[in-house]
Structures are given as structure tokens and as C-alpha cells.
Amino acid sequence: MPCIGRFAPSPTGPLHFGSLLAALASYLDIRARNGRWLLRIEDLDPPREQPGAADSILRTLDAFGLHWDGEVVYQSQRKQLYEEALQQLIVLDTAYPCRCSRKQLRARGVLGYDGHCLRHPPDEHSDIAYRVRHTRADQQFDDRIQGVRRYHWSGHEGDFVVFRRDGLFAYQLAVVVDDAEQGVNEVLRGSDLIDETPHQMELQDQLGYPRPRYAHIPVITNAQGQKLSKQNLAPAIDPRERQTLLLLALQLLGQDPAAELIDASLDELLHWGIQSWRPDAIPARLHLTPDTFPSGHLASTQALLQ
Ligand SMILES: [Zn+2]
């Protein structure tokens, strides 16, 4: 069976270094096995999106030589598929309406969910969300990088939203439908998403989809231990510094690029990355320090540390 992987950014801003790292790792992991690497834009949440961000992400991937196979898939054009999956879950009686707002859950001191709307079903004509119940109290999986992860939920605490009160499909549902529909069997992404995985596995089981293998690369933190993200204004990466950034990314992924690669072209770097790919060398955790950098004078790499 061919390997099929994907990179699936949300267009909430330009690609930052943490996303580049995930894109590169996923790309190399698939290309090293002659698989197909797909690109999916997860644009299901218009209020969080930034105009032009999707195009900017595509241009940046292109500039870094991370060329995807086939057409770009946009989640905003696939709502019919998510609607069908939601209906399937409702028929299975695992999805149920919920009208609880975050504020109400907070006021009740609820972590996860407390099953309130199962005991007091809301009027289905009001603005309701749909939650899905877990059909088992325990879930586990063997992550290729982070190792075995075990989860346990009591009562309804693990029940999760698949359709939001604001009328948008939730990430959990869309990602599971798309991965299955696109035949994705290798998911490699940032470990900030690792605890979403057991919910996605539950949906895969309920909807009769095969389970991909999962690998979660570490999320980079800066010297202060803060996650680099669009939220804390991690700088956009500069394609003019792409060789240095790729070299840095390879180094952070534990790939130990040879010293002579310091002057290599983009193609040579990617070629080396594919030929020498060692997924087992990816560290489970990553902190950026000033010593991380091969040449510590580039504006964007310096900015990552500030
Ligand atoms: Zn509720």
C-alpha cells in the first residue's frame, strides 16, 4: 500500500517556523518511501482566518521546494461531506445536541463535559452544537515519536464537539472525514494536536474508517519556554533564508546534516533529507537556545529566540 501523508495548515496567518518544521518532516517522511504528499487548507473557521494567508502558505511551501501531489483541497468546499458524516453519527445515536456555552461549562466547573444536555435535551431548533460520546472509556495508541499514549474518561467528560453552536463544523470531524476520504494513512503533525488524536480515533471507529499511523513532532519552544505560534507572534519565515532555515529544521529534527551541507542548494538539502531520513532520530521534545543555530546571525532565526 502506498504511503499517503498530508500537510494541513489553517490559513490564520503566514507559515511560521513551527509549521515549516511539521511540513518538512511530513514531506521527508513520505518522500523517503516514495509516497504521495497532499496539501489541505483547513479553512473552516472564517473568523480566525486572515485574507491572503492560504496563498501565502502555498507560495512559501513552493519556495522551500516542498511540492505537493495533486490539487490543493480546501475544507471550505467540502461541507457536504462533513454534513453527511454528522448525519451518520446522529443516526448511530452517538452524536447528541448540546446547547452549553463555554461560559456555562465554566460556571458549572466542568472539565471536559458533564452530560447535562443528555439529561435535559435542548430544543433542536435553537443554536445547538453536536457532541459525540466515546463508546469506550479507554483509548490508546502508539505514536511513532511520542510512544504509547493512554487516555481514560469517566462519565461524559471525554464527549467532544463535532458541530459548533455557531454553525461551523469542528476540526475533529473535518480532519477525520478528509483523512479517510483522501486515503491518508500517515499523519505527522505537531504535538500540540496529540490529545485530539483519541477523539479522532473514536470518530474513525464510529464512521468505519481505517486508522492512520500517527507521529507527533515536538512543538518548538523559545528560550522562555513559550510555544512559537501565530498567537504569540512568531515571525513569518523569510524564503530568502531558506537554505539556512532548512538546515536548521533538519538539525532540529535530529537528522544530523553533514557539515558540508552548509553551502548546499535547496534541492541538495531536500535530496539529502530524503535519502538520509531517520524518523527514529526525531526528538520527543525541543527547546531553541542560542546554541541551536548553525550560524547565529540571520534576522529571522534570531527573531525566533526573542
Ligand atoms: Zn450541553
Short mmCIF file of C-alpha atoms in Angstrom, two decimals, residues 87-287:
data_model
loop_
_atom_site.label_atom_id
_atom_site.label_comp_id
_atom_site.label_asym_id
_atom_site.label_seq_id
_atom_site.Cartn_x
_atom_site.Cartn_y
_atom_site.Cartn_z
CA GLN A 87 -25.91 12.71 9.94
CA GLN A 88 -24.30 9.27 10.16
CA LEU A 89 -23.26 9.95 13.76
CA ILE A 90 -26.74 11.18 14.64
CA VAL A 91 -28.27 8.01 13.15
CA LEU A 92 -25.77 5.94 15.16
CA ASP A 93 -27.05 7.83 18.19
CA THR A 94 -23.51 8.71 19.27
CA ALA A 95 -23.91 12.38 18.36
CA TYR A 96 -26.30 14.38 20.52
CA PRO A 97 -27.36 18.02 20.65
CA CYS A 98 -25.76 20.26 23.25
CA ARG A 99 -26.52 23.88 23.97
CA CYS A 100 -23.97 24.51 26.70
CA SER A 101 -21.75 27.51 26.16
CA ARG A 102 -18.16 27.62 27.35
CA LYS A 103 -19.26 30.13 29.93
CA GLN A 104 -21.94 27.79 31.30
CA LEU A 105 -19.50 24.89 31.42
CA ARG A 106 -17.02 27.12 33.29
CA ALA A 107 -19.73 28.24 35.71
CA ARG A 108 -20.56 24.58 36.44
CA GLY A 109 -16.85 23.87 36.99
CA VAL A 110 -16.86 21.30 34.20
CA LEU A 111 -13.64 19.95 32.74
CA GLY A 112 -14.48 18.14 29.55
CA TYR A 113 -18.24 17.57 29.59
CA ASP A 114 -20.81 16.63 32.26
CA GLY A 115 -23.61 15.12 30.16
CA HIS A 116 -26.04 17.95 31.02
CA CYS A 117 -27.77 18.04 27.64
CA LEU A 118 -28.33 14.28 27.63
CA ARG A 119 -30.40 14.71 30.80
CA HIS A 120 -32.01 17.94 29.55
CA PRO A 121 -32.19 17.74 25.74
CA PRO A 122 -32.22 21.20 24.17
CA ASP A 123 -34.77 22.34 21.63
CA GLU A 124 -33.24 21.26 18.32
CA HIS A 125 -34.37 24.47 16.65
CA SER A 126 -32.18 26.64 18.85
CA ASP A 127 -28.49 27.23 18.20
CA ILE A 128 -27.14 23.86 19.21
CA ALA A 129 -23.85 22.10 18.92
CA TYR A 130 -23.45 18.37 18.44
CA ARG A 131 -21.24 16.36 20.73
CA VAL A 132 -20.09 12.81 20.22
CA ARG A 133 -19.88 10.34 23.08
CA HIS A 134 -16.98 7.97 23.44
CA THR A 135 -18.13 4.37 23.09
CA ARG A 136 -15.27 3.19 25.33
CA ALA A 137 -13.78 4.66 28.47
CA ASP A 138 -10.19 3.99 27.41
CA GLN A 139 -8.25 4.66 24.27
CA GLN A 140 -4.59 4.24 23.44
CA PHE A 141 -2.25 4.48 20.51
CA ASP A 142 1.43 4.05 19.81
CA ASP A 143 2.78 7.33 18.48
CA ARG A 144 5.87 6.90 16.29
CA ILE A 145 7.69 9.71 18.11
CA GLN A 146 5.97 10.19 21.46
CA GLY A 147 5.44 6.49 22.22
CA VAL A 148 2.35 4.87 23.75
CA ARG A 149 -0.33 7.33 24.85
CA ARG A 150 -3.19 6.22 27.08
CA TYR A 151 -6.44 8.04 27.74
CA HIS A 152 -9.28 7.40 30.14
CA TRP A 153 -12.58 9.25 30.52
CA SER A 154 -15.20 8.82 33.18
CA GLY A 155 -18.84 9.58 32.50
CA HIS A 156 -19.20 12.03 29.65
CA GLU A 157 -16.03 14.04 30.30
CA GLY A 158 -14.49 12.95 27.00
CA ASP A 159 -17.54 13.85 24.87
CA PHE A 160 -16.39 16.31 22.25
CA VAL A 161 -17.92 18.80 19.84
CA VAL A 162 -18.16 17.89 16.15
CA PHE A 163 -20.51 20.70 15.14
CA ARG A 164 -20.33 24.08 16.81
CA ARG A 165 -23.08 26.28 18.16
CA ASP A 166 -22.00 28.98 15.70
CA GLY A 167 -22.92 26.65 12.83
CA LEU A 168 -19.38 25.59 11.88
CA PHE A 169 -18.12 22.02 11.62
CA ALA A 170 -15.48 21.31 14.22
CA TYR A 171 -11.90 20.49 13.36
CA GLN A 172 -12.24 16.96 14.81
CA LEU A 173 -14.91 15.92 12.36
CA ALA A 174 -13.47 17.57 9.24
CA VAL A 175 -9.96 16.22 9.74
CA VAL A 176 -11.22 12.66 10.19
CA VAL A 177 -13.52 12.80 7.17
CA ASP A 178 -10.79 14.31 4.98
CA ASP A 179 -8.01 11.96 6.05
CA ALA A 180 -10.27 8.99 5.27
CA GLU A 181 -11.61 10.42 2.02
CA GLN A 182 -8.09 11.30 0.80
CA GLY A 183 -6.71 7.88 1.80
CA VAL A 184 -4.22 9.39 4.27
CA ASN A 185 -2.54 6.59 6.20
CA GLU A 186 0.37 8.51 7.75
CA VAL A 187 -0.36 11.56 9.89
CA LEU A 188 2.70 13.51 11.02
CA ARG A 189 1.93 16.81 12.73
CA GLY A 190 2.76 18.96 15.74
CA SER A 191 2.39 17.51 19.22
CA ASP A 192 0.03 20.35 20.17
CA LEU A 193 -2.57 18.13 18.45
CA ILE A 194 -1.66 14.86 20.15
CA ASP A 195 -4.51 14.91 22.66
CA GLU A 196 -7.04 15.39 19.85
CA THR A 197 -5.95 12.05 18.40
CA PRO A 198 -8.02 9.75 20.69
CA HIS A 199 -11.16 11.71 19.75
CA GLN A 200 -10.31 11.37 16.09
CA MET A 201 -9.76 7.63 16.56
CA GLU A 202 -13.18 7.35 18.16
CA LEU A 203 -14.72 9.04 15.11
CA GLN A 204 -12.77 6.77 12.76
CA ASP A 205 -14.15 3.73 14.60
CA GLN A 206 -17.72 5.03 14.58
CA LEU A 207 -17.64 6.01 10.91
CA GLY A 208 -15.93 2.78 9.84
CA TYR A 209 -12.75 4.48 8.60
CA PRO A 210 -9.30 2.90 8.77
CA ARG A 211 -6.88 4.41 11.28
CA PRO A 212 -3.79 6.21 10.00
CA ARG A 213 -0.50 5.82 11.87
CA TYR A 214 0.32 8.86 13.97
CA ALA A 215 3.57 10.70 14.58
CA HIS A 216 3.66 13.93 16.57
CA ILE A 217 6.79 16.04 16.30
CA PRO A 218 7.65 18.27 19.24
CA VAL A 219 6.34 21.80 19.33
CA ILE A 220 9.25 24.23 19.46
CA THR A 221 9.51 26.49 22.42
CA ASN A 222 11.68 29.56 22.64
CA ALA A 223 14.19 30.36 25.34
CA GLN A 224 11.34 31.39 27.66
CA GLY A 225 9.59 28.05 27.23
CA GLN A 226 6.78 29.63 25.18
CA LYS A 227 5.37 27.81 22.20
CA LEU A 228 6.15 29.51 18.91
CA SER A 229 2.86 30.20 17.26
CA LYS A 230 0.87 32.77 15.36
CA GLN A 231 -0.74 33.63 18.69
CA ASN A 232 2.49 34.77 20.29
CA LEU A 233 3.51 36.42 17.05
CA ALA A 234 6.23 34.09 15.90
CA PRO A 235 7.73 35.79 12.88
CA ALA A 236 6.88 34.69 9.37
CA ILE A 237 9.73 32.82 7.79
CA ASP A 238 11.75 34.52 5.12
CA PRO A 239 12.18 32.47 1.92
CA ARG A 240 15.39 34.38 1.22
CA GLU A 241 16.92 32.48 4.13
CA ARG A 242 15.52 29.15 3.06
CA GLN A 243 18.77 27.13 2.92
CA THR A 244 19.72 28.15 6.44
CA LEU A 245 16.20 27.56 7.73
CA LEU A 246 16.04 24.12 6.09
CA LEU A 247 19.40 23.20 7.53
CA LEU A 248 18.23 24.35 10.93
CA ALA A 249 14.98 22.39 10.56
CA LEU A 250 16.90 19.22 9.63
CA GLN A 251 19.13 19.69 12.62
CA LEU A 252 16.15 20.22 14.95
CA LEU A 253 14.56 17.05 13.57
CA GLY A 254 17.63 15.14 14.74
CA GLN A 255 18.81 14.38 11.22
CA ASP A 256 22.41 15.47 11.85
CA PRO A 257 23.13 17.11 8.49
CA ALA A 258 26.76 16.82 7.45
CA ALA A 259 28.90 19.94 7.79
CA GLU A 260 29.48 20.19 4.02
CA LEU A 261 25.75 20.85 3.56
CA ILE A 262 26.24 24.35 4.96
CA ASP A 263 26.69 25.62 1.38
CA ALA A 264 24.27 23.20 -0.28
CA SER A 265 21.47 24.34 -2.58
CA LEU A 266 17.81 23.90 -1.66
CA ASP A 267 17.49 20.84 -3.92
CA GLU A 268 20.62 19.27 -2.50
CA LEU A 269 19.34 19.77 1.04
CA LEU A 270 15.96 18.21 0.31
CA HIS A 271 17.58 15.37 -1.60
CA TRP A 272 19.90 14.72 1.35
CA GLY A 273 16.92 14.91 3.72
CA ILE A 274 15.01 12.27 1.76
CA GLN A 275 17.98 9.94 1.29
CA SER A 276 19.10 10.14 4.91
CA TRP A 277 15.69 10.32 6.58
CA ARG A 278 15.67 8.73 10.04
CA PRO A 279 12.29 9.23 11.72
CA ASP A 280 13.53 7.43 14.85
CA ALA A 281 16.06 10.25 15.37
CA ILE A 282 13.35 12.88 15.83
CA PRO A 283 13.47 14.05 19.44
CA ALA A 284 10.29 13.96 21.53
CA ARG A 285 10.92 17.50 22.86
CA LEU A 286 12.60 20.61 21.51
CA HIS A 287 13.82 23.83 23.01
#
